[in-house]
Structures are given as C-alpha cells and as structure tokens.
CSV table of N, CA, C and O in Angstrom, one decimal:
chain,number,residue,atom,x,y,z
A,1,UNK,N,25.1,-22.2,20.0
A,1,UNK,CA,25.1,-22.4,18.5
A,1,UNK,C,24.8,-21.1,17.8
A,1,UNK,O,23.9,-20.4,18.2
A,2,UNK,N,25.6,-20.7,16.9
A,2,UNK,CA,25.4,-19.4,16.1
A,2,UNK,C,24.2,-19.5,15.2
A,2,UNK,O,24.0,-20.5,14.5
A,3,UNK,N,23.4,-18.5,15.2
A,3,UNK,CA,22.2,-18.4,14.3
A,3,UNK,C,22.7,-18.4,12.8
A,3,UNK,O,23.6,-17.7,12.5
A,4,UNK,N,22.0,-19.2,12.0
A,4,UNK,CA,22.3,-19.2,10.6
A,4,UNK,C,21.9,-17.9,10.0
A,4,UNK,O,20.7,-17.6,9.9
A,5,UNK,N,22.8,-17.1,9.4
A,5,UNK,CA,22.5,-15.8,8.8
A,5,UNK,C,21.5,-16.0,7.6
A,5,UNK,O,20.6,-15.2,7.4
A,6,UNK,N,21.5,-17.1,7.0
A,6,UNK,CA,20.7,-17.4,5.8
A,6,UNK,C,19.2,-17.5,6.1
A,6,UNK,O,18.4,-17.4,5.3
A,7,UNK,N,18.9,-17.8,7.3
A,7,UNK,CA,17.5,-18.1,7.7
A,7,UNK,C,16.6,-16.8,7.7
A,7,UNK,O,15.4,-17.0,7.8
A,8,UNK,N,17.2,-15.7,7.7
A,8,UNK,CA,16.3,-14.5,7.8
A,8,UNK,C,16.0,-13.8,6.4
A,8,UNK,O,15.6,-12.7,6.4
A,9,UNK,N,16.1,-14.5,5.4
A,9,UNK,CA,15.7,-14.0,4.1
A,9,UNK,C,14.4,-14.7,3.7
A,9,UNK,O,14.3,-16.0,3.7
A,10,UNK,N,13.3,-13.9,3.5
A,10,UNK,CA,12.0,-14.5,3.2
A,10,UNK,C,12.1,-15.1,1.8
A,10,UNK,O,12.9,-14.7,1.0
A,11,UNK,N,11.0,-15.8,1.4
A,11,UNK,CA,10.9,-16.4,0.1
A,11,UNK,C,10.8,-15.2,-0.9
A,11,UNK,O,11.4,-15.3,-2.0
A,12,UNK,N,10.0,-14.2,-0.6
A,12,UNK,CA,9.9,-13.0,-1.5
A,12,UNK,C,11.2,-12.3,-1.7
A,12,UNK,O,11.6,-11.9,-2.8
A,13,UNK,N,12.0,-12.1,-0.6
A,13,UNK,CA,13.3,-11.4,-0.7
A,13,UNK,C,14.2,-12.3,-1.5
A,13,UNK,O,15.0,-11.8,-2.3
A,14,UNK,N,14.1,-13.6,-1.4
A,14,UNK,CA,15.0,-14.5,-2.1
A,14,UNK,C,14.8,-14.4,-3.6
A,14,UNK,O,15.7,-14.4,-4.4
A,15,UNK,N,13.5,-14.2,-4.1
A,15,UNK,CA,13.3,-14.0,-5.5
A,15,UNK,C,14.0,-12.8,-6.0
A,15,UNK,O,14.5,-12.8,-7.1
A,16,UNK,N,14.1,-11.7,-5.2
A,16,UNK,CA,14.8,-10.5,-5.6
A,16,UNK,C,16.3,-10.8,-5.6
A,16,UNK,O,17.0,-10.4,-6.6
A,17,UNK,N,16.8,-11.5,-4.6
A,17,UNK,CA,18.3,-11.8,-4.6
A,17,UNK,C,18.6,-12.7,-5.8
A,17,UNK,O,19.6,-12.5,-6.5
A,18,UNK,N,17.7,-13.6,-6.2
A,18,UNK,CA,18.0,-14.5,-7.3
A,18,UNK,C,18.2,-13.6,-8.6
A,18,UNK,O,19.0,-13.9,-9.4
A,19,UNK,N,17.3,-12.6,-8.8
A,19,UNK,CA,17.4,-11.8,-10.0
A,19,UNK,C,18.7,-11.0,-10.0
A,19,UNK,O,19.4,-10.8,-11.0
A,20,UNK,N,19.1,-10.5,-8.8
A,20,UNK,CA,20.4,-9.8,-8.7
A,20,UNK,C,21.6,-10.8,-9.0
A,20,UNK,O,22.5,-10.3,-9.7
A,21,UNK,N,21.5,-11.9,-8.5
A,21,UNK,CA,22.6,-12.9,-8.8
A,21,UNK,C,22.6,-13.3,-10.3
A,21,UNK,O,23.6,-13.4,-10.9
A,22,UNK,N,21.4,-13.6,-10.9
A,22,UNK,CA,21.3,-14.0,-12.3
A,22,UNK,C,21.8,-12.9,-13.2
A,22,UNK,O,22.5,-13.2,-14.2
A,23,UNK,N,21.5,-11.7,-13.0
A,23,UNK,CA,21.8,-10.6,-14.0
A,23,UNK,C,23.2,-10.2,-13.9
A,23,UNK,O,23.8,-9.6,-14.8
A,24,UNK,N,23.8,-10.3,-12.7
A,24,UNK,CA,25.3,-9.9,-12.5
A,24,UNK,C,25.6,-8.5,-13.0
A,24,UNK,O,26.6,-8.2,-13.6
A,25,UNK,N,24.6,-7.6,-12.7
A,25,UNK,CA,24.8,-6.2,-13.0
A,25,UNK,C,24.0,-5.3,-12.0
A,25,UNK,O,23.2,-5.9,-11.3
A,26,UNK,N,24.2,-4.1,-12.0
A,26,UNK,CA,23.4,-3.1,-11.2
A,26,UNK,C,22.0,-3.2,-11.8
A,26,UNK,O,21.8,-3.0,-13.0
A,27,UNK,N,21.0,-3.3,-10.9
A,27,UNK,CA,19.6,-3.3,-11.3
A,27,UNK,C,18.8,-2.3,-10.5
A,27,UNK,O,19.0,-2.1,-9.3
A,28,UNK,N,17.9,-1.6,-11.2
A,28,UNK,CA,17.0,-0.7,-10.6
A,28,UNK,C,15.8,-1.4,-10.2
A,28,UNK,O,15.6,-2.6,-10.6
A,29,UNK,N,14.9,-0.8,-9.4
A,29,UNK,CA,13.6,-1.5,-9.0
A,29,UNK,C,12.9,-1.8,-10.3
A,29,UNK,O,12.3,-2.9,-10.3
A,30,UNK,N,12.8,-0.9,-11.3
A,30,UNK,CA,12.1,-1.2,-12.5
A,30,UNK,C,12.7,-2.5,-13.2
A,30,UNK,O,12.0,-3.3,-13.7
A,31,UNK,N,14.0,-2.6,-13.2
A,31,UNK,CA,14.7,-3.8,-13.8
A,31,UNK,C,14.2,-5.1,-13.1
A,31,UNK,O,13.9,-6.1,-13.7
A,32,UNK,N,14.2,-5.0,-11.8
A,32,UNK,CA,13.8,-6.2,-11.0
A,32,UNK,C,12.3,-6.5,-11.2
A,32,UNK,O,12.0,-7.7,-11.4
A,33,UNK,N,11.4,-5.5,-11.2
A,33,UNK,CA,10.0,-5.8,-11.5
A,33,UNK,C,9.9,-6.4,-12.8
A,33,UNK,O,9.2,-7.4,-13.0
A,34,UNK,N,10.6,-5.9,-13.8
A,34,UNK,CA,10.5,-6.5,-15.2
A,34,UNK,C,11.0,-7.9,-15.3
A,34,UNK,O,10.4,-8.8,-15.9
A,35,UNK,N,12.1,-8.2,-14.6
A,35,UNK,CA,12.7,-9.5,-14.6
A,35,UNK,C,11.7,-10.5,-13.9
A,35,UNK,O,11.6,-11.6,-14.4
A,36,UNK,N,11.1,-10.1,-12.8
A,36,UNK,CA,10.1,-10.9,-12.1
A,36,UNK,C,8.9,-11.2,-13.0
A,36,UNK,O,8.3,-12.3,-13.0
A,37,UNK,N,8.5,-10.1,-13.7
A,37,UNK,CA,7.3,-10.3,-14.6
A,37,UNK,C,7.6,-11.3,-15.7
A,37,UNK,O,6.7,-12.0,-16.1
A,38,UNK,N,8.8,-11.4,-16.2
A,38,UNK,CA,9.2,-12.4,-17.2
A,38,UNK,C,9.0,-13.8,-16.6
A,38,UNK,O,8.8,-14.7,-17.4
A,39,UNK,N,9.1,-14.0,-15.3
A,39,UNK,CA,8.9,-15.3,-14.7
A,39,UNK,C,7.4,-15.4,-14.3
A,39,UNK,O,7.1,-16.4,-13.5
A,40,UNK,N,6.5,-14.5,-14.6
A,40,UNK,CA,5.1,-14.6,-14.3
A,40,UNK,C,4.8,-14.1,-12.9
A,40,UNK,O,3.7,-14.3,-12.4
A,41,UNK,N,5.7,-13.4,-12.3
A,41,UNK,CA,5.5,-12.8,-10.9
A,41,UNK,C,5.0,-11.4,-11.1
A,41,UNK,O,5.6,-10.6,-11.9
A,42,UNK,N,4.0,-11.0,-10.4
A,42,UNK,CA,3.5,-9.6,-10.4
A,42,UNK,C,3.8,-9.0,-9.1
A,42,UNK,O,3.0,-9.2,-8.1
A,43,UNK,N,4.8,-8.1,-9.0
A,43,UNK,CA,5.1,-7.3,-7.8
A,43,UNK,C,5.1,-5.9,-8.2
A,43,UNK,O,5.5,-5.5,-9.2
A,44,UNK,N,4.6,-5.1,-7.2
A,44,UNK,CA,4.6,-3.6,-7.4
A,44,UNK,C,6.0,-3.0,-7.1
A,44,UNK,O,6.8,-3.7,-6.4
A,45,UNK,N,6.2,-1.8,-7.6
A,45,UNK,CA,7.5,-1.2,-7.3
A,45,UNK,C,7.6,-1.0,-5.8
A,45,UNK,O,8.7,-1.2,-5.3
A,46,UNK,N,6.5,-0.7,-5.1
A,46,UNK,CA,6.6,-0.5,-3.7
A,46,UNK,C,7.0,-1.7,-2.9
A,46,UNK,O,7.8,-1.7,-2.0
A,47,UNK,N,6.4,-2.9,-3.3
A,47,UNK,CA,6.8,-4.1,-2.7
A,47,UNK,C,8.3,-4.5,-2.9
A,47,UNK,O,9.0,-4.8,-1.9
A,48,UNK,N,8.8,-4.3,-4.2
A,48,UNK,CA,10.2,-4.5,-4.4
A,48,UNK,C,11.1,-3.6,-3.6
A,48,UNK,O,12.1,-4.0,-3.1
A,49,UNK,N,10.7,-2.3,-3.6
A,49,UNK,CA,11.4,-1.4,-2.8
A,49,UNK,C,11.5,-1.8,-1.3
A,49,UNK,O,12.6,-1.6,-0.7
A,50,UNK,N,10.4,-2.3,-0.8
A,50,UNK,CA,10.4,-2.8,0.6
A,50,UNK,C,11.4,-4.0,0.8
A,50,UNK,O,12.2,-4.0,1.7
A,51,UNK,N,11.3,-4.9,-0.2
A,51,UNK,CA,12.2,-6.1,-0.1
A,51,UNK,C,13.7,-5.6,-0.2
A,51,UNK,O,14.5,-6.1,0.6
A,52,UNK,N,14.0,-4.7,-1.1
A,52,UNK,CA,15.4,-4.2,-1.2
A,52,UNK,C,15.8,-3.5,0.0
A,52,UNK,O,17.0,-3.7,0.5
A,53,UNK,N,15.0,-2.7,0.6
A,53,UNK,CA,15.4,-2.0,1.9
A,53,UNK,C,15.7,-3.0,3.0
A,53,UNK,O,16.7,-2.9,3.7
A,54,UNK,N,14.9,-4.0,3.1
A,54,UNK,CA,15.1,-5.0,4.2
A,54,UNK,C,16.4,-5.8,3.9
A,54,UNK,O,17.2,-6.0,4.8
A,55,UNK,N,16.6,-6.2,2.6
A,55,UNK,CA,17.8,-6.9,2.3
A,55,UNK,C,19.1,-6.0,2.5
A,55,UNK,O,20.1,-6.5,3.0
A,56,UNK,N,19.0,-4.7,2.2
A,56,UNK,CA,20.1,-3.8,2.5
A,56,UNK,C,20.3,-3.7,4.0
A,56,UNK,O,21.5,-3.7,4.4
A,57,UNK,N,19.3,-3.6,4.8
A,57,UNK,CA,19.4,-3.5,6.2
A,57,UNK,C,20.0,-4.8,6.8
A,57,UNK,O,20.7,-4.7,7.8
A,58,UNK,N,19.8,-5.9,6.2
A,58,UNK,CA,20.3,-7.2,6.7
A,58,UNK,C,21.7,-7.4,6.2
A,58,UNK,O,22.4,-8.3,6.6
A,59,UNK,N,22.2,-6.5,5.3
A,59,UNK,CA,23.6,-6.6,4.8
A,59,UNK,C,23.8,-7.5,3.7
A,59,UNK,O,25.0,-7.9,3.3
A,60,UNK,N,22.8,-7.9,2.9
A,60,UNK,CA,22.9,-8.8,1.8
A,60,UNK,C,23.1,-8.1,0.5
A,60,UNK,O,23.6,-8.7,-0.5
A,61,UNK,N,22.8,-6.8,0.4
A,61,UNK,CA,23.0,-6.0,-0.8
A,61,UNK,C,23.2,-4.6,-0.4
A,61,UNK,O,23.1,-4.2,0.7
A,62,UNK,N,23.7,-3.8,-1.4
A,62,UNK,CA,23.9,-2.4,-1.2
A,62,UNK,C,23.3,-1.7,-2.5
A,62,UNK,O,22.9,-2.4,-3.4
A,63,UNK,N,23.4,-0.4,-2.5
A,63,UNK,CA,22.9,0.4,-3.6
A,63,UNK,C,23.8,1.6,-3.9
A,63,UNK,O,24.6,2.0,-3.0
A,64,UNK,N,23.6,2.1,-5.1
A,64,UNK,CA,24.3,3.3,-5.5
A,64,UNK,C,23.3,4.2,-6.2
A,64,UNK,O,22.4,3.6,-6.9
A,65,UNK,N,23.5,5.5,-6.2
A,65,UNK,CA,22.6,6.4,-6.9
A,65,UNK,C,23.4,7.0,-8.0
A,65,UNK,O,24.4,7.6,-7.8
A,66,UNK,N,22.9,6.9,-9.2
A,66,UNK,CA,23.4,7.5,-10.4
A,66,UNK,C,22.4,8.4,-11.0
A,66,UNK,O,21.3,7.9,-11.3
A,67,UNK,N,22.6,9.6,-11.1
A,67,UNK,CA,21.7,10.7,-11.5
A,67,UNK,C,20.5,10.6,-10.6
A,67,UNK,O,20.6,10.7,-9.4
A,68,UNK,N,19.3,10.2,-11.0
A,68,UNK,CA,18.2,10.1,-10.1
A,68,UNK,C,17.7,8.7,-9.9
A,68,UNK,O,16.7,8.5,-9.2
A,69,UNK,N,18.4,7.7,-10.4
A,69,UNK,CA,18.0,6.3,-10.2
A,69,UNK,C,19.0,5.6,-9.2
A,69,UNK,O,20.2,5.8,-9.3
A,70,UNK,N,18.4,4.8,-8.4
A,70,UNK,CA,19.1,4.0,-7.4
A,70,UNK,C,19.2,2.6,-8.0
A,70,UNK,O,18.2,2.0,-8.5
A,71,UNK,N,20.4,2.0,-8.0
A,71,UNK,CA,20.7,0.7,-8.5
A,71,UNK,C,21.2,-0.2,-7.4
A,71,UNK,O,21.9,0.3,-6.5
A,72,UNK,N,20.9,-1.4,-7.4
A,72,UNK,CA,21.2,-2.4,-6.4
A,72,UNK,C,22.1,-3.5,-6.9
A,72,UNK,O,22.1,-3.9,-8.0
A,73,UNK,N,22.9,-4.0,-5.9
A,73,UNK,CA,23.9,-5.1,-6.2
A,73,UNK,C,24.1,-5.9,-5.0
A,73,UNK,O,24.0,-5.4,-3.8
A,74,UNK,N,24.3,-7.3,-5.2
A,74,UNK,CA,24.5,-8.1,-4.0
A,74,UNK,C,25.9,-7.9,-3.4
A,74,UNK,O,26.8,-7.6,-4.1
A,75,UNK,N,25.9,-8.1,-2.0
A,75,UNK,CA,27.2,-8.1,-1.3
A,75,UNK,C,27.7,-9.4,-1.1
A,75,UNK,O,28.9,-9.6,-0.7
A,76,UNK,N,26.9,-10.4,-1.3
A,76,UNK,CA,27.3,-11.8,-1.1
A,76,UNK,C,26.9,-12.5,-2.4
A,76,UNK,O,26.0,-12.2,-3.1
A,77,UNK,N,27.7,-13.6,-2.7
A,77,UNK,CA,27.4,-14.4,-3.9
A,77,UNK,C,26.4,-15.5,-3.5
A,77,UNK,O,26.1,-15.8,-2.3
A,78,UNK,N,25.8,-16.1,-4.5
A,78,UNK,CA,24.9,-17.2,-4.3
A,78,UNK,C,25.6,-18.4,-3.5
A,78,UNK,O,25.1,-18.9,-2.6
A,79,UNK,N,26.9,-18.6,-3.9
A,79,UNK,CA,27.6,-19.6,-3.2
A,79,UNK,C,27.9,-19.3,-1.8
A,79,UNK,O,27.8,-20.2,-0.9
A,80,UNK,N,28.1,-18.0,-1.4
A,80,UNK,CA,28.4,-17.6,-0.1
A,80,UNK,C,27.0,-17.8,0.7
A,80,UNK,O,27.1,-18.1,1.9
A,81,UNK,N,26.0,-17.5,0.1
A,81,UNK,CA,24.7,-17.7,0.8
A,81,UNK,C,24.4,-19.1,1.1
A,81,UNK,O,23.9,-19.5,2.2
A,82,UNK,N,24.6,-20.0,0.1
A,82,UNK,CA,24.4,-21.4,0.3
A,82,UNK,C,25.3,-22.0,1.3
A,82,UNK,O,25.2,-22.7,2.2
C-alpha cells in the first residue's frame, strides 16, 4: 500500500499551508507571522522559517526571491491535499 503523502504535514506546518491557500498570493515570512497573529497564534520568524523549509523540502511549496525578500507559494491546492 502506498504511503499517504498528506500524513507527513504536522499541525503547525498545516497552519502555514492554510495561510498560503487562504491568501492566494506570494507571502513572506513576515506576512505569514502577521496572518497567524490575526488568528491569535504567536509564532516567531525563526519557527515559521523552519516550517517553510520543511514544507519546501517535502515538495508542498516553493519560493522565489525578489530583491532581498523571499516569498512563498503552494505547489498543491487545498483540494489536491485533501
């Protein structure tokens, strides 16, 4: 039986993915931290950077660098994940 790809996203990583799906635009770490704060979540830039790196390594998102800021975007939709 093939392993379910979806099973390797932690709850914390899923909160980051949800923000990327909701906003439907390129987001920086600061954007994600601010969006999570709006929901009452308190995450440091370092924690979000770690989640983003793991999600990128797993193939769920990618990033692009514009000037000195890195922005992130999902490679799969919420529907594809479910």
